[in-house]
Coordinates of C-alpha atoms and ligand atoms in Angstrom, one line a residue:
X10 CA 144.4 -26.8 145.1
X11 CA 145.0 -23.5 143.4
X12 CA 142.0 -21.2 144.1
X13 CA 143.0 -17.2 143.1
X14 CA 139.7 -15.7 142.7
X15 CA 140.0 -12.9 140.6
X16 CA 139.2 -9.1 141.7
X17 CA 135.3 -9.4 140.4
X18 CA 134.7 -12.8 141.6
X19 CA 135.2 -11.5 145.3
X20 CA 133.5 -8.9 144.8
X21 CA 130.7 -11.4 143.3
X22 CA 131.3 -13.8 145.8
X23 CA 130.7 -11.3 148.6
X24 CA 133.1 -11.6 152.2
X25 CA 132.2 -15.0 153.1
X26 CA 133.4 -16.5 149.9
X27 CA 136.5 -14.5 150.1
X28 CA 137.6 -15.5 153.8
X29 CA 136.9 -19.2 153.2
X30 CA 138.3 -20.0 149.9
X31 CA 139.3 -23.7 150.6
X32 CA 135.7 -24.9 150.7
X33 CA 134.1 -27.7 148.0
X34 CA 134.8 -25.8 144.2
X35 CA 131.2 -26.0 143.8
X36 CA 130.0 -24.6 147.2
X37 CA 132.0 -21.5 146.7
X38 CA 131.2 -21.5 143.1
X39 CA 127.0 -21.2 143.8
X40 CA 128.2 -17.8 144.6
X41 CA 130.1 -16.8 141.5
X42 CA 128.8 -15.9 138.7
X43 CA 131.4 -16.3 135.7
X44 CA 130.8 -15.5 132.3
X45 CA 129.7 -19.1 130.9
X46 CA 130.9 -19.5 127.0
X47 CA 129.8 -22.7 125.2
X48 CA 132.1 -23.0 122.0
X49 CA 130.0 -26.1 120.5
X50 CA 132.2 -27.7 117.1
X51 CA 130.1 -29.3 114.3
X52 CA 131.1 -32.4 113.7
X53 CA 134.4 -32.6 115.6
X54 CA 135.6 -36.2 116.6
X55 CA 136.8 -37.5 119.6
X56 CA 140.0 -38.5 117.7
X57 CA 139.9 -34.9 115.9
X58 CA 142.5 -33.2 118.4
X59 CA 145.7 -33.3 119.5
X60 CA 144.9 -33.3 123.0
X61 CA 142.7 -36.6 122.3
X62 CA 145.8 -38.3 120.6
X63 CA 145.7 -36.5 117.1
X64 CA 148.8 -36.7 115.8
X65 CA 148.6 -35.3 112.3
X66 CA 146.7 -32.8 112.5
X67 CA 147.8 -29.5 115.0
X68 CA 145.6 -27.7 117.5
X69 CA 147.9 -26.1 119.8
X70 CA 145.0 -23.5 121.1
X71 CA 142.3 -26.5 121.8
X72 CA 145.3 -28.2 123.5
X73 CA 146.7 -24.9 125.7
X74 CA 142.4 -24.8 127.2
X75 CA 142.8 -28.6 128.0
X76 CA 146.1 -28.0 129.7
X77 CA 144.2 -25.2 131.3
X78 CA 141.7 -26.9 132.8
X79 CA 139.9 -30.1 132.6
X80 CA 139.3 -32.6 130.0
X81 CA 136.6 -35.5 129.4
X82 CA 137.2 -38.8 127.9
X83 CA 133.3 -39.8 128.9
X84 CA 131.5 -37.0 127.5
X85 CA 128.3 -37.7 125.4
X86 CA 126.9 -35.1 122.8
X87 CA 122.9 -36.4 123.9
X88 CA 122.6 -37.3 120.2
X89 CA 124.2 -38.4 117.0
X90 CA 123.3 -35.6 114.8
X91 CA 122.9 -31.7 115.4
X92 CA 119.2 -30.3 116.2
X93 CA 118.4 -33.1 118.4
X94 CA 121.9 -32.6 120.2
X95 CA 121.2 -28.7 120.3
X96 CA 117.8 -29.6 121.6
X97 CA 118.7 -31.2 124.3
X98 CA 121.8 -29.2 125.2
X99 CA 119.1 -25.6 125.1
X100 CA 116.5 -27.5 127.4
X101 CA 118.0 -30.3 129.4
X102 CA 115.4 -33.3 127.9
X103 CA 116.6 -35.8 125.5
X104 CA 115.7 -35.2 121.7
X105 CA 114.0 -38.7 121.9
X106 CA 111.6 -37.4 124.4
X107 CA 109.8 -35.3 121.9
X108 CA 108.5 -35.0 118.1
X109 CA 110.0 -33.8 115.5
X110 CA 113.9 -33.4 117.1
X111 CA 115.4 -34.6 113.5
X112 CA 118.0 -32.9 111.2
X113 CA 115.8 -30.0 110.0
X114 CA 115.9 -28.3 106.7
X115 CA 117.0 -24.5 106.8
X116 CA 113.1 -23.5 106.5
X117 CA 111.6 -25.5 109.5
X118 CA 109.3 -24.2 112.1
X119 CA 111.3 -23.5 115.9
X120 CA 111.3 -26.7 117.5
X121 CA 112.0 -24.8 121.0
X122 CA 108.8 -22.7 121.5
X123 CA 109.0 -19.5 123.4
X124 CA 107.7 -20.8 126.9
X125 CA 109.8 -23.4 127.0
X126 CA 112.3 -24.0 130.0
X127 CA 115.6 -23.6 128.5
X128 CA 119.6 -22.9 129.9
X129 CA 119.6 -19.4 128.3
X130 CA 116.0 -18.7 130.0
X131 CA 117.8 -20.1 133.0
X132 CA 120.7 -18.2 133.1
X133 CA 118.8 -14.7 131.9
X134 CA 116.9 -15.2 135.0
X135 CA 120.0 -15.0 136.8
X136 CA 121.2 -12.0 135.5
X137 CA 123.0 -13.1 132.6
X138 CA 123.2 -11.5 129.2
X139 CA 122.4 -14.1 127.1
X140 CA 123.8 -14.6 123.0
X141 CA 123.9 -17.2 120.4
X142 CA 126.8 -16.3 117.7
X143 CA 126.8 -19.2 114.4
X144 CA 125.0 -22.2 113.8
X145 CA 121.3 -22.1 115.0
X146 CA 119.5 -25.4 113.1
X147 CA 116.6 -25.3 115.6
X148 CA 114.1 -24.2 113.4
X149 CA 112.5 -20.4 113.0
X150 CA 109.0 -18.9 112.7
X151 CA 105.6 -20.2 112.9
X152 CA 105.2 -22.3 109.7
X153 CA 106.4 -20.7 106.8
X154 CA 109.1 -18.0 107.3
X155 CA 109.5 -14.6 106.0
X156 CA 112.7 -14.0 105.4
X157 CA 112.2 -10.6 104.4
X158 CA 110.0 -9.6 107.6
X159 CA 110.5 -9.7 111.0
X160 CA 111.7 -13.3 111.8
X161 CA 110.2 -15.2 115.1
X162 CA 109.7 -17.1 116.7
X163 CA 113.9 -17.5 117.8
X164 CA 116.5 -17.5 119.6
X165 CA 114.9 -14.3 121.2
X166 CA 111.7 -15.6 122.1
X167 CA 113.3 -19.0 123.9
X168 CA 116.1 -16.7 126.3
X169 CA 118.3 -14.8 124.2
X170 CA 119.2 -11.4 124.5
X171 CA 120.9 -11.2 121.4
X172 CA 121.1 -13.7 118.1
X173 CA 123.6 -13.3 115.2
X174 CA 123.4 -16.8 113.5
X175 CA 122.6 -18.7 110.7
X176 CA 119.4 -20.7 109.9
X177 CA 120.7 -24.3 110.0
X178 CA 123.4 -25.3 108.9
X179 CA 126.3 -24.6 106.0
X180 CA 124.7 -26.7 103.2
X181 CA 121.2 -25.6 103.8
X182 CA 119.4 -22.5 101.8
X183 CA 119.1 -19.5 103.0
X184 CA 122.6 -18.9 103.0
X185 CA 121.8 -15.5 105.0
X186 CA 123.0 -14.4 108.6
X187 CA 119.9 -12.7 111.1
X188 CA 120.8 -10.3 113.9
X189 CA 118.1 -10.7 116.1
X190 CA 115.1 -11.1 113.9
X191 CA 116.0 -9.6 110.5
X192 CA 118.4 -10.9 107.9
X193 CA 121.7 -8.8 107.8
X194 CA 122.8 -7.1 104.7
X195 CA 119.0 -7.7 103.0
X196 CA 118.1 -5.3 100.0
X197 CA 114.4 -5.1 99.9
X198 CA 114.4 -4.7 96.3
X199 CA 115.8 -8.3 96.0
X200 CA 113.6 -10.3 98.0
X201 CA 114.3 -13.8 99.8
X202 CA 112.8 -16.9 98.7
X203 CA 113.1 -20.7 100.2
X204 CA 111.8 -24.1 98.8
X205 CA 113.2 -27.1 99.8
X206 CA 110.7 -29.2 97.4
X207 CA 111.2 -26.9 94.1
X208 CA 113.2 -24.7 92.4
X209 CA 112.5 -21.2 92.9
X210 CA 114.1 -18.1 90.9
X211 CA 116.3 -18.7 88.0
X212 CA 119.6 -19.0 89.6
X213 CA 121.7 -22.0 88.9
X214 CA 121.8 -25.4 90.8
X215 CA 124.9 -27.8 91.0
X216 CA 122.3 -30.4 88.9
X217 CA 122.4 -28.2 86.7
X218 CA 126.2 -26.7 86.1
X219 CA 128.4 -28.7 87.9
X220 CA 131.1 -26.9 86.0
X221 CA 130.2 -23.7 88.4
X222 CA 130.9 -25.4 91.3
X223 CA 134.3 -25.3 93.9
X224 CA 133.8 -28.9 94.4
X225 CA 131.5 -31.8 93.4
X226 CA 128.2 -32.7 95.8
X227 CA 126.2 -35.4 95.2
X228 CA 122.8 -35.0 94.1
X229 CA 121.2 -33.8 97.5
X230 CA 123.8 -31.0 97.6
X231 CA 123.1 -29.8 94.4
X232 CA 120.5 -27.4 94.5
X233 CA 121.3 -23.8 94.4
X234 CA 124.6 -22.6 93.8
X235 CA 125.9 -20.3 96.6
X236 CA 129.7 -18.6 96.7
X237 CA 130.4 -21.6 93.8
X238 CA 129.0 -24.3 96.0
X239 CA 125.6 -26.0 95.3
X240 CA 123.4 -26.4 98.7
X241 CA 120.4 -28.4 99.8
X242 CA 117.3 -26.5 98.6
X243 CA 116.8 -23.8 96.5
X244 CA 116.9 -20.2 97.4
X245 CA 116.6 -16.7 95.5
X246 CA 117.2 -13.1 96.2
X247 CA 119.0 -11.7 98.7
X248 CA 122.2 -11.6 97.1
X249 CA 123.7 -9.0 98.9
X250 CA 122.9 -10.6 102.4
X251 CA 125.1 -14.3 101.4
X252 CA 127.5 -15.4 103.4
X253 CA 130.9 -16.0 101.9
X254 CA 131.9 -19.6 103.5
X255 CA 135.7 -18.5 103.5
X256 CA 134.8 -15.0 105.9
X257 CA 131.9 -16.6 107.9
X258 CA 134.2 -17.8 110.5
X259 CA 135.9 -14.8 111.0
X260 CA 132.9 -12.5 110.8
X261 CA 131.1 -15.0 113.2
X262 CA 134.3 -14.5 115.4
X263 CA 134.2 -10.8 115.4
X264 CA 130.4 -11.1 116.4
X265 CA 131.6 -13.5 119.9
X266 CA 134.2 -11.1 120.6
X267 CA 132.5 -7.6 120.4
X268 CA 129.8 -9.6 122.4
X269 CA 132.2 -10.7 125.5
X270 CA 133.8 -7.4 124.8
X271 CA 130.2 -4.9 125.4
X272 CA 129.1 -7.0 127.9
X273 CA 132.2 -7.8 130.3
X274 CA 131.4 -5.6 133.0
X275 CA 128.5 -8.1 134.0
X276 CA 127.8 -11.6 133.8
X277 CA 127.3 -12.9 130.2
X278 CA 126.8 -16.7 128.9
X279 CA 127.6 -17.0 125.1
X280 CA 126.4 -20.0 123.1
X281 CA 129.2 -19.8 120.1
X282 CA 128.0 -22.5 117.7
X283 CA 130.7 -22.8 115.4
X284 CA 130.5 -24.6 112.0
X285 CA 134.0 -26.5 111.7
X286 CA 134.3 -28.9 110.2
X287 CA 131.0 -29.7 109.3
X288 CA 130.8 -29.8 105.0
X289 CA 131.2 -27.9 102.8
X290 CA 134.5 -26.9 104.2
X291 CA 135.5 -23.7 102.7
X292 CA 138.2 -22.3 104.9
X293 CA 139.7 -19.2 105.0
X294 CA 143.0 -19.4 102.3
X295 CA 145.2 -18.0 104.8
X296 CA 144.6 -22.2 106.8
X297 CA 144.0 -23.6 102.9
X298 CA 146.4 -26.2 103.0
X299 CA 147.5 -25.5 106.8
X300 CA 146.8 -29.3 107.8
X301 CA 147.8 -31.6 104.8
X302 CA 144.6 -33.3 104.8
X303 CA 142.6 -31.2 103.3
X304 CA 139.9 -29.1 103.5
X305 CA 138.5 -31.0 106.4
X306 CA 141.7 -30.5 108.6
X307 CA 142.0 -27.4 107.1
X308 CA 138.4 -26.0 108.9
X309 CA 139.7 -27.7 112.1
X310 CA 143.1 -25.4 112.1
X311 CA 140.4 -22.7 111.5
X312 CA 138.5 -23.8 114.5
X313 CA 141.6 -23.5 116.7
X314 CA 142.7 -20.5 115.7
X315 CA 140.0 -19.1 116.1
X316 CA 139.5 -20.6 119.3
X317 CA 142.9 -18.8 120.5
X318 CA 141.7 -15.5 119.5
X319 CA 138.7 -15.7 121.6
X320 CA 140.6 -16.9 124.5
X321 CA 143.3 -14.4 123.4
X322 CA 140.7 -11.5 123.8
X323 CA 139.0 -12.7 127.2
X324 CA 142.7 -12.0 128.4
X325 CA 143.0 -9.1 126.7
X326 CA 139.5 -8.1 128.3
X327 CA 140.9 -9.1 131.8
X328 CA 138.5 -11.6 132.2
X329 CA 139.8 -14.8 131.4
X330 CA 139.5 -15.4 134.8
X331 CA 136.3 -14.8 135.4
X332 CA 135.4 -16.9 132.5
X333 CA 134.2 -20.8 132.3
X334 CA 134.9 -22.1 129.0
X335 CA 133.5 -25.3 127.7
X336 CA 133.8 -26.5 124.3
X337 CA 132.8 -29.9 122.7
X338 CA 131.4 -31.0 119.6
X339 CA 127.4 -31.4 118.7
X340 CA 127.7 -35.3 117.4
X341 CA 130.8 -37.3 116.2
X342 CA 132.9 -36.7 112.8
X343 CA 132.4 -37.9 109.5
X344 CA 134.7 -37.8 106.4
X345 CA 132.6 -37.5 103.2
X346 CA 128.9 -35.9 103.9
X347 CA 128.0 -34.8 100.3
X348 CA 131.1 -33.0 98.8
X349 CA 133.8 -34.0 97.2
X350 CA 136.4 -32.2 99.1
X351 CA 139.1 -35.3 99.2
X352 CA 138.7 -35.9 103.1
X353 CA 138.4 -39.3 102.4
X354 CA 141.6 -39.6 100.6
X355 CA 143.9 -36.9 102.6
X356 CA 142.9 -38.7 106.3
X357 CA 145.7 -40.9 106.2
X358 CA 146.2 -42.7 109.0
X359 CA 144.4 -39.6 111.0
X360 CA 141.1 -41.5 112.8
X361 CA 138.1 -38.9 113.4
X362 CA 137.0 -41.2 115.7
X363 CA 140.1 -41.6 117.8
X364 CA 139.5 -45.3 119.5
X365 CA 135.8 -45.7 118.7
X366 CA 133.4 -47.3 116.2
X367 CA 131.9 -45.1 113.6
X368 CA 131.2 -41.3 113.8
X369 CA 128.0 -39.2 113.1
X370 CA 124.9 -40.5 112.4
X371 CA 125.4 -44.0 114.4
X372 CA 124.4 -45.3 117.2
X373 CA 128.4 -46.3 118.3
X374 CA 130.7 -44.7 120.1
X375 CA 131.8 -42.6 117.4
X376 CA 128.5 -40.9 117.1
X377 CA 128.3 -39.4 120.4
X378 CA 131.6 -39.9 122.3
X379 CA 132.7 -36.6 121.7
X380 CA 136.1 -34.4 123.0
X381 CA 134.8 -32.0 125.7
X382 CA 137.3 -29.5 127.8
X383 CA 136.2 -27.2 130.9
X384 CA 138.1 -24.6 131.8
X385 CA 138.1 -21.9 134.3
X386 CA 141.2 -20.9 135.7
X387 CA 141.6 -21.2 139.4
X388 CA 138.1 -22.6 139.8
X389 CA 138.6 -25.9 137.9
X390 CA 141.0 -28.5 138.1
X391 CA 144.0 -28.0 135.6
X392 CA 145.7 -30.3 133.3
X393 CA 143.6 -33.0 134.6
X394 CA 141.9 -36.0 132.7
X395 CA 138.7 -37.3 134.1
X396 CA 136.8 -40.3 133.6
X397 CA 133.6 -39.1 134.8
X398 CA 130.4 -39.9 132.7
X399 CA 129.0 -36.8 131.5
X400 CA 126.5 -35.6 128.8
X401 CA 125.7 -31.8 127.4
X402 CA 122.3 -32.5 128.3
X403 CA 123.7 -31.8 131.8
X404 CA 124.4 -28.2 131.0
X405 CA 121.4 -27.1 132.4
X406 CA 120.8 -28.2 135.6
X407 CA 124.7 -28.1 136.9
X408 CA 125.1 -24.4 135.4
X409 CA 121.9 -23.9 137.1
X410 CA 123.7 -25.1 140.3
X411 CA 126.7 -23.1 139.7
X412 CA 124.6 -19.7 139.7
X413 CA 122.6 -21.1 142.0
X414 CA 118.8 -20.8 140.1
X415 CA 116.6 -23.9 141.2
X416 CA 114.9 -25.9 137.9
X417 CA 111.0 -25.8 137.6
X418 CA 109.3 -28.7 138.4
X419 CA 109.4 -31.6 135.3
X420 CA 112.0 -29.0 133.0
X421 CA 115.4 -30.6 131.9
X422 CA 114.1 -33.8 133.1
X423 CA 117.5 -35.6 131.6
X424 CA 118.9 -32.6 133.0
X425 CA 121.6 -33.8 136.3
X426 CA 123.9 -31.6 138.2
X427 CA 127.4 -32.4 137.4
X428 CA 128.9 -28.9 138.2
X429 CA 131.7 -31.2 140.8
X430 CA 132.6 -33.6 138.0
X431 CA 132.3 -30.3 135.0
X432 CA 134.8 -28.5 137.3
X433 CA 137.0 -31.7 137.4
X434 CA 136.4 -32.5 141.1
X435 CA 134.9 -35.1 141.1
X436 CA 135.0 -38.5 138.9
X437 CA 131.8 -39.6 139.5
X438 CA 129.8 -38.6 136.6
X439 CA 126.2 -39.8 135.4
X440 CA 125.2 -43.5 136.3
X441 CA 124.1 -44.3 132.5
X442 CA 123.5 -42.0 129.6
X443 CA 121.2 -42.6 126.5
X444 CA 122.3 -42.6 123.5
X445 CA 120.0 -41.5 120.4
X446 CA 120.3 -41.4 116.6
X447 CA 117.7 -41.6 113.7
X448 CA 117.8 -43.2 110.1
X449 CA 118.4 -41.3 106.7
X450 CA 115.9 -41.9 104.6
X451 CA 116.2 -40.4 101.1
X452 CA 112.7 -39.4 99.1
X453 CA 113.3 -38.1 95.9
X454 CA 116.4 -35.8 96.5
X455 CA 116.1 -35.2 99.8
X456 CA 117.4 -36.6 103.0
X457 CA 116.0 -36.3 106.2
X458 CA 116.5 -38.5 109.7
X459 CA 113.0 -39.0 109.7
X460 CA 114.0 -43.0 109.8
X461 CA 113.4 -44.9 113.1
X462 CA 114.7 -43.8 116.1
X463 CA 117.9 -45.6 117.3
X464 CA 118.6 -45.8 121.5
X465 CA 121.4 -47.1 122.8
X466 CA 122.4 -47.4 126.7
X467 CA 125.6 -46.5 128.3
X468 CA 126.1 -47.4 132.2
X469 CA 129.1 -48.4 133.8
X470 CA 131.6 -50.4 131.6
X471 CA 128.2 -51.3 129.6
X472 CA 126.9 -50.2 126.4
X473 CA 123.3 -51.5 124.7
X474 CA 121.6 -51.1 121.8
X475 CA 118.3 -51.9 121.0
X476 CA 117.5 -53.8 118.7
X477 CA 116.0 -52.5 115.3
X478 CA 116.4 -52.9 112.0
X479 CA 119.1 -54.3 109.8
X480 CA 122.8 -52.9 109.3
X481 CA 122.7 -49.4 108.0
X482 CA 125.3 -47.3 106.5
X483 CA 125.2 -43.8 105.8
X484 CA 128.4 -42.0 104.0
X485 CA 130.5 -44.8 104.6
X486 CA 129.7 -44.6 108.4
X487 CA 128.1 -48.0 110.3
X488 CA 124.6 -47.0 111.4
X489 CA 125.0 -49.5 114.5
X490 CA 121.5 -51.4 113.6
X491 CA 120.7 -54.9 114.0
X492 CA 117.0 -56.5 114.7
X493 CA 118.5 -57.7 118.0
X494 CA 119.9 -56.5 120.9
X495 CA 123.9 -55.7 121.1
X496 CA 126.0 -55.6 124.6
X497 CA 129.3 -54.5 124.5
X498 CA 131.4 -54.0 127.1
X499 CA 133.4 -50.9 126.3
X500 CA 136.4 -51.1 129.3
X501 CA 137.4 -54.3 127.5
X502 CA 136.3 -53.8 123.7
X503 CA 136.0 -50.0 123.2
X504 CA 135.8 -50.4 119.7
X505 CA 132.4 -52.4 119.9
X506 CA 133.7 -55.5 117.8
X507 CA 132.5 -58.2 120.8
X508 CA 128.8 -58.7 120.7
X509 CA 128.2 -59.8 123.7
X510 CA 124.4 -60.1 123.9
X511 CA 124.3 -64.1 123.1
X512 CA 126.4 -64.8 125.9
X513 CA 124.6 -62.7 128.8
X514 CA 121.1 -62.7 128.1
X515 CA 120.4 -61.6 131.2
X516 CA 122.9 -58.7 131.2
X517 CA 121.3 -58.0 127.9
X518 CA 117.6 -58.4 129.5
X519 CA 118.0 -56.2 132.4
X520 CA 119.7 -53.1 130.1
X521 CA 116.5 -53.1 127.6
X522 CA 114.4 -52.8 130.4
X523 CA 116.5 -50.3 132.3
X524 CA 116.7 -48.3 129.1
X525 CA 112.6 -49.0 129.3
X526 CA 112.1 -47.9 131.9
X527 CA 114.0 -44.5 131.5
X528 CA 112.0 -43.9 128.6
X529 CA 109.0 -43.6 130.5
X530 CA 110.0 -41.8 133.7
Ligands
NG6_622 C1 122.2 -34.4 106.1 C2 123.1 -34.0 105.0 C3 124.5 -33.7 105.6 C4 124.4 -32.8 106.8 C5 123.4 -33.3 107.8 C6 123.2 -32.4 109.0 C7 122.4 -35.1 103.0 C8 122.6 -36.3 102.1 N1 123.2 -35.0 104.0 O1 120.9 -34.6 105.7 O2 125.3 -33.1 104.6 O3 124.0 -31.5 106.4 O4 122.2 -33.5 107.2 O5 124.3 -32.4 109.7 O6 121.5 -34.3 102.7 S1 124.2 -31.9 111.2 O7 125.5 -31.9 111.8 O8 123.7 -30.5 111.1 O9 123.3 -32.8 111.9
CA623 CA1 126.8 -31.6 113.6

């Protein structure tokens, strides 16, 4: 085993670390304190890089992380879609746990509420600098939000030092970045306004001049027209504080890096929630056309890029080192999610999915089997493939173990530390691992997972779903209902085609209740 701990981690570690450095990865590890990134993709399959068997599509930088450390073929996102996936990775409980952990529109209350136990509390207490860069989609303020005033709560008030991110996500009004707790780039004189039930202002919508627009949407898309692309909800004002969709990724990127870069002198955890390739996908022109698919490959060249020049830079910085990198995806892919930006067509034989059944939004594989890489060099194994059963709603307590903070009684319940298996040192992962999704249901021309709640089981070879409802389908993507129960046994049939619930009722029996049980501990 290669351990070469770098100048600052001995001095972290203190003598005893340095004159034993053979001992467990872990044990030595509780005395580190590396800078902890989280680079968290949007909608990024398993299938979705070439490190997980992509072929088409290129992602040399993704690839050169997994080859530097270690990468997970049993990782679970704790959730099908974002905010309850985000939840759950910020305060170690399952979404399903609590109300209101849907998909939220860009003007929703914060879900997390300042007093909450969450992994950036957690690490703050342990003398991190904490920062979220890019997607937020956790909800802001009290009720109604002022875009114009001082904006809280936020990130600040649940355990960040520092916020530069936007609301919710790219399709959702206000298409505005906030620092902190103001709206960057806002002109007083040209005040912000948000309504997700009716128009406000005068500016165009999609609805109305679909001629305006970069690419079709369907009819929940096409409210407002942003940067020639119609969003959901309407929004006025602000003009001068818009984001351009083709420069968000590199401004977002400049925002990580002079982050790392101010605080690299002391421990720092950065949550980099990046948007690719979540729709509308509106790359940069210097990657338009850099995949062949399309605008959907085209963001996920993006997203390595830019993943190499935030590696690039913590070498640069001298800190690579000292730096544990993880980087998954918040729920599984999907091809068309409300634009027409030819994703469908240009996949080719590319599958988002890689091996699995469905993507985001369902309750199968696809939905929350996601790619997930750990790297920190020296400290975790390299080039190495493990099998261990993991889930980001681990984050908490095993990052909590690495810097050595105990958890308060009944926070991140779901919450288990998995620092051995994260650093690749172990394959023994979780025992099981809920699985969660919600129903789209569409009023009017809106569409929110407020539908029922979907929960599957995952333990050893096993998978179960609870029975629900019939067979859903949302954007072309299998839901995964049925009114009964489903077994699958993914070792043998990873593609969830075998139902086996007829044929091992008991199998099937002792699962529901397990997953029962869970539910109420
Ligand atoms: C859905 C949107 C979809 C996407 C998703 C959130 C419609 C028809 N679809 O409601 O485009 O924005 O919400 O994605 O409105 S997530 O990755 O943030 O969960
Ligand atoms: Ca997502």
């Amino acid at each position: 085993m290669k351990f070469a701990l770098s100048r600052r981690a001995l001095l972290l570690a203190g003598a005893g670390a340095a004159v034993m450095p053979r001992v467990a990865a872990s044990a030595a590890a509780a005395r580190l304190k590396p800078n902890i990134i989280v680079i968290y993709a949007d909608d990024l399959g398993y299938g979705d890089l070439g490190c997980y068997g992509a072929t088409a599509l290129k992602t040399p930088h993704v690839d050169r992380l997994a080859a530097r450390g270690t990468r997970f073929v049993n990782a679970h996102s704790p959730s099908a879609t974002c905010t309850p996936s985000r939840y759950a990775l910020l305060t170690g409980d399952y979404a399903w746990r609590a109300s209101g952990t849907q998909i939220l529109p860009g003007d929703a209350p914060a879900l997390i509420r300042p007093g909450q136990f969450t992994l950036p509390h957690m690490l703050k207490k342990a003398g991190y600098a904490t920062g979220v860069v890019g997607k937020w989609h956790l909800g802001l303020g009290d009720g109604k939000v002022d875009w114009n005033g001082a904006i809280a709560p936020g990130p600040l008030d649940i355990g960040f030092d520092y916020g530069y991110f936007m609301p919710a996500t790219l399709d959702r009004v206000p298409t505005v970045l906030i620092e902190n707790r103001r709206v960057v780039n806002l002109d007083p004189t040209d005040p912000i306004r948000v309504d997700y039930k009716a128009k406000v202002g005068d500016e165009p919508t999609g609805a109305e001049h679909p001629e305006r627009l970069k690419f079709g949407a369907d009819p929940e898309h096409s409210n407002t027209i942003v940067n020639g692309i119609s969003r959901i909800g309407y929004m006025t004002g602000g003009k001068a504080a818009r984001w351009k969709d083709e420069e968000l990724t590199d401004q977002l990127l400049g925002k990580a890096i002079d982050f790392v870069a101010e605080r690299k002198d002391k421990p720092f955890f950065l949550y980099f929630a990046m948007n690719e390739p979540h729709v509308p996908r509106a790359p940069h022109p210097r990657f338009a056309g850099a995949s062949g698919m399309g605008p959907r490959g085209d963001t996920i060249v993006q997203f390595d890029w830019t993943v190499g020049a935030l590696m690039d830079k913590l070498a640069e910085l001298g800190i690579a080192d000292d730096t544990l990198v993880i980087l998954s995806s918040d729920n599984g892919p999907i091809l068309f999610d409300g634009y027409e930006d030819q994703a469908v067509e240009l996949a080719g034989g590319h599958k988002p999915s890689g091996p699995y059944r469905s993507g985001k939004y369902s309750i199968y594989e696809g939905g929350t089997r996601v790619p997930m890489i750990v790297s920190w060099p020296g400290h975790v194994r390299e080039a190495h493939v493990s099998e261990a059963l993991v889930d980001h709603v681990d984050m908490v307590a095993s990052l909590a173990a690495l810097v050595g903070q105990a958890l308060p009684q009944g926070a991140a319940v779901d919450s288990f530390d998995m620092l051995i298996p994260l650093m690749g040192r172990s394959e023994r992962g979780r025992e099981y691992v809920v699985e969660d999704t919600k129903l789209m249901v569409t009023t009017g021309s809106t569409v929110a997972s407020s539908g029922a709640r979907i929960l599957a089981l995952r333990a050893g070879d096993w998978k179960f779903i609870r029975g629900s409802v019939e067979p859903h389908e949302f954007h072309g993507n299998a839901i995964g209902t049925l009114p009964r129960h489903q077994l699958y046994n993914l070792a043998r049939d990873p593609g969830e085609r075998a139902d086996l619930a007829a044929k091992m009722p008991d199998l099937t029996a002792k699962l529901a209740a397990r997953l029962e049980k869970i539910e109420k501990d």
